[in-house]
Short mmCIF file of C-alpha atoms in Angstrom, two decimals:
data_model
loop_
_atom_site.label_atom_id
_atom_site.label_comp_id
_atom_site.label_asym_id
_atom_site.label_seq_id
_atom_site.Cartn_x
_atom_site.Cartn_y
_atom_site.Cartn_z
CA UNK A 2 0.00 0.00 0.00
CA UNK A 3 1.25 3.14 -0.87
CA UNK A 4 -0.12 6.42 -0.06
CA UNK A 5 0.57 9.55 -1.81
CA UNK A 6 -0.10 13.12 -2.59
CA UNK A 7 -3.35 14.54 -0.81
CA UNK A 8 -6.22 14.43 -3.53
CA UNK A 9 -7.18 17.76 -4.81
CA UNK A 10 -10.49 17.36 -6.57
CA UNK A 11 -13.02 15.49 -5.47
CA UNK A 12 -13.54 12.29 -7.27
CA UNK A 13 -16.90 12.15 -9.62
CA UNK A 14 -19.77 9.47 -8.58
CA UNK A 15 -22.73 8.65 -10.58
CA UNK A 16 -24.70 7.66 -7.30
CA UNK A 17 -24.71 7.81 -3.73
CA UNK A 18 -24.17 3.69 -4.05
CA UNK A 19 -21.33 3.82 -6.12
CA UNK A 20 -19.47 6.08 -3.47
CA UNK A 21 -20.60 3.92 -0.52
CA UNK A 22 -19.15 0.99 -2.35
CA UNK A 23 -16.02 2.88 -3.69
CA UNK A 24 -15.87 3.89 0.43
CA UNK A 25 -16.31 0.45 1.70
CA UNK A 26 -13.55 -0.93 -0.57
CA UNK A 27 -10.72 1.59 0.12
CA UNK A 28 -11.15 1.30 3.99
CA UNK A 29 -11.30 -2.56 3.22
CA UNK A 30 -7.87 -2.21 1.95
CA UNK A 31 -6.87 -0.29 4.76
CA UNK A 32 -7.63 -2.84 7.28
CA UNK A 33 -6.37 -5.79 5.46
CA UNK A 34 -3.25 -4.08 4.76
CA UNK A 35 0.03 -4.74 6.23
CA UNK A 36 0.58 -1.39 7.93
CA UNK A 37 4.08 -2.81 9.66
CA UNK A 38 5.41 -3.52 6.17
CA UNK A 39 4.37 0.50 5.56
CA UNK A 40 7.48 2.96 5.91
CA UNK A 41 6.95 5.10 8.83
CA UNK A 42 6.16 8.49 6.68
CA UNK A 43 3.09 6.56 5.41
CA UNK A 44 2.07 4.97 7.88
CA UNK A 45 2.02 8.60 9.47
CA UNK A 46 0.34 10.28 6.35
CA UNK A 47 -2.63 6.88 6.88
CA UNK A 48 -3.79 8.75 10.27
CA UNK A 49 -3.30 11.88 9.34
CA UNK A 50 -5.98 11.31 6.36
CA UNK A 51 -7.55 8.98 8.29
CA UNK A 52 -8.52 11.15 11.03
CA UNK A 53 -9.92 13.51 8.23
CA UNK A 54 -11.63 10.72 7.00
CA UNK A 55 -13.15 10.48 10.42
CA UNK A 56 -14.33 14.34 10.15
CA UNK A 57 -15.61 13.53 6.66
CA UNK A 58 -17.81 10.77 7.88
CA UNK A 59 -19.26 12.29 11.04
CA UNK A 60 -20.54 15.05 8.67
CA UNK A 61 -21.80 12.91 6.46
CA UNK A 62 -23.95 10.55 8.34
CA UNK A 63 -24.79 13.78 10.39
CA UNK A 64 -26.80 15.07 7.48
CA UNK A 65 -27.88 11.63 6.27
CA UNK A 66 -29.54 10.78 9.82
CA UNK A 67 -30.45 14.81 10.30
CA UNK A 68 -32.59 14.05 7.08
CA UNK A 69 -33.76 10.53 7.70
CA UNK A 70 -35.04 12.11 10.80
CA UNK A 71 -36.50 14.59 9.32
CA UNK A 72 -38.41 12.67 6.94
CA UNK A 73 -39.17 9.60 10.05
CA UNK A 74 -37.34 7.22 7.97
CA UNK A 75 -37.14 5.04 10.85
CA UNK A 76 -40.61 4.27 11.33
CA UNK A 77 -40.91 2.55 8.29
CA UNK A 78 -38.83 -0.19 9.81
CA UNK A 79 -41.04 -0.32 13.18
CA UNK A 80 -38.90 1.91 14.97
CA UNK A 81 -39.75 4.48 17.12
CA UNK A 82 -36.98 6.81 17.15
CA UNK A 83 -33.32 7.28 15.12
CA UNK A 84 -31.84 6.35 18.14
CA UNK A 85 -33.51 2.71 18.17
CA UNK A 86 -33.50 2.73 14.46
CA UNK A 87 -29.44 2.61 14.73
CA UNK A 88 -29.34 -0.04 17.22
CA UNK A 89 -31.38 -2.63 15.63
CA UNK A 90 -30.81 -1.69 11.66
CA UNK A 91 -26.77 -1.20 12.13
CA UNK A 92 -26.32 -2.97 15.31
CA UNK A 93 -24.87 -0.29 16.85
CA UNK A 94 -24.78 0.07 20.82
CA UNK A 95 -26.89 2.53 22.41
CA UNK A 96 -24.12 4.80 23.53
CA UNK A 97 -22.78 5.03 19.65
CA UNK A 98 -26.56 5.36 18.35
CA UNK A 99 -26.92 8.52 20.78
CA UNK A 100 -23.45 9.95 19.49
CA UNK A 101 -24.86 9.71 16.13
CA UNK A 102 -27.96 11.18 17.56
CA UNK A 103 -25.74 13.90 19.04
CA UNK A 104 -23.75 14.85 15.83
CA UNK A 105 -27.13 14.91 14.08
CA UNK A 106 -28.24 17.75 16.40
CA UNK A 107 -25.16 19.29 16.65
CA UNK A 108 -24.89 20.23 13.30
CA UNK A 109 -28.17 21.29 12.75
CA UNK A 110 -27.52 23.75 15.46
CA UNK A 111 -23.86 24.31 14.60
CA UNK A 112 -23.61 24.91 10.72
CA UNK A 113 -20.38 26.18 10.40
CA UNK A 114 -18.88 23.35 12.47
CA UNK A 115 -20.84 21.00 10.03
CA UNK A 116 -19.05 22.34 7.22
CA UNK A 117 -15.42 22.60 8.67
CA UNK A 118 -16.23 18.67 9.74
CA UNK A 119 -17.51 17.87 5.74
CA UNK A 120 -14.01 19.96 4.52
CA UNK A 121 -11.89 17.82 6.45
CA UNK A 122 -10.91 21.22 8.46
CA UNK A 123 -11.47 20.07 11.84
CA UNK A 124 -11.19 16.89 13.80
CA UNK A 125 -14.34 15.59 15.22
CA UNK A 126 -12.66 16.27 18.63
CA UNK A 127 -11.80 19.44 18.22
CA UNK A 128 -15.47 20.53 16.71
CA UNK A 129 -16.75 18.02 19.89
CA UNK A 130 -15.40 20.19 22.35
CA UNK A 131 -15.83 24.08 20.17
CA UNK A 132 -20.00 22.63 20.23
CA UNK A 133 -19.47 22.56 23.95
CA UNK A 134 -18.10 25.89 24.62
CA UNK A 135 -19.81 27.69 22.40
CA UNK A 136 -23.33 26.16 23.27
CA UNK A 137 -22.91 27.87 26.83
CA UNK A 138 -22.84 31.57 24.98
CA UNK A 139 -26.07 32.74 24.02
CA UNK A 140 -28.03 32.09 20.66
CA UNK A 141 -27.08 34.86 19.15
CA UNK A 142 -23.28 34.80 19.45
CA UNK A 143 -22.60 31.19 18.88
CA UNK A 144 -22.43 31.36 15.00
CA UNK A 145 -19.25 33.84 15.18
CA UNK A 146 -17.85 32.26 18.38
CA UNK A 147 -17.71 28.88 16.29
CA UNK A 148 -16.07 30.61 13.09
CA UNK A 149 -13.58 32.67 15.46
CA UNK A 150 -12.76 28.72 16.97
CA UNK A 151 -12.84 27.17 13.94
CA UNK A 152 -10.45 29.56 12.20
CA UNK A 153 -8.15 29.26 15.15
CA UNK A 154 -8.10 25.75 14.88
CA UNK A 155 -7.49 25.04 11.28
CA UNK A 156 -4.54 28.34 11.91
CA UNK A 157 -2.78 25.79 14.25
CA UNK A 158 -3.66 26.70 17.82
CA UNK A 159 -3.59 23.67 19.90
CA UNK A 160 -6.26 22.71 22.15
CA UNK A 161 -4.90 24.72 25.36
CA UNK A 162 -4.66 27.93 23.29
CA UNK A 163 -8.18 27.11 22.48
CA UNK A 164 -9.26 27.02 25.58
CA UNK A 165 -8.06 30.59 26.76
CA UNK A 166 -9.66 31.69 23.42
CA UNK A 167 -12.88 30.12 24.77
CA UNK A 168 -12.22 31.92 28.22
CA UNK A 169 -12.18 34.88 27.09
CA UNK A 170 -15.05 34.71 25.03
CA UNK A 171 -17.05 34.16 28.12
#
């Protein structure tokens, strides 16, 4: 396996299907690979895009479950919430279904974060704990306060230089 330069455009699907398949197969080959055979610069470069491939996916099945929600996909399967829905269709435990549940919400309520998360901008850490801080400022602020964090974050600042930016929000 060898990994090389970051990709620059995004790659053209004729279907949501064909890019869940073209997903499944490349982190197939990740996980059958023989990542102690890997030099250590790719085996560094793996996380690094794998952790944005981790951002990438929280956004996505954020919106897919924010509008699977929205349209009560989940009763058509007997359920009575999205929460039970991911437990019994993707046999998921309850404390992952309400994470999923949580990500949902949070970027309904937290666009810009949602976006930074689908650009590969932010880890989902790093938006994790922004949601947190910024959800204790009032309504009307939070939009900036997120965009202020979210710039500061993708500039470099590290999570403890985050925090005092956070502090003196407040």
């Amino acid at each position: 396996m060898e990994v090389t330069s970051q990709m620059t455009t995004a790659p053209v699907f004729t279907s949501a299907d064909e890019a869940l398949a073209m997903l499944e197969s490349a982190l197939g080959y990740l996980a059958a690979a023989d990542a102690a055979q890997l030099p250590t610069e790719i085996q560094a470069r793996s996380l690094q895009v794998l952790e944005r491939a981790d951002a990438l996916a929280t956004a996505a099945r954020a919106q897919v479950l924010g509008a699977f929600t929205a349209r009560r996909g989940y009763c058509e399967d007997a359920d009575y919430s999205p929460r039970m829905w991911l437990i019994n269709q993707t046999r998921v435990t309850r404390g992952t279904a309400a994470g999923h549940v949580g990500w949902a919400r949070r970027a309904a309520a937290h666009p810009r974060l949602a976006a930074a998360l689908a650009a590969g901008g932010i880890s989902v850490s790093f938006a994790r704990v922004i949601c947190d801080w910024t959800d204790k400022l009032p309504v009307d602020s939070r939009d900036e306060a997120d965009r202020i964090l979210i710039d500061a974050a993708r500039s470099g600042l590290d999570l403890r230089d985050l925090t005092a930016l956070a502090v003196q929000m407040y």
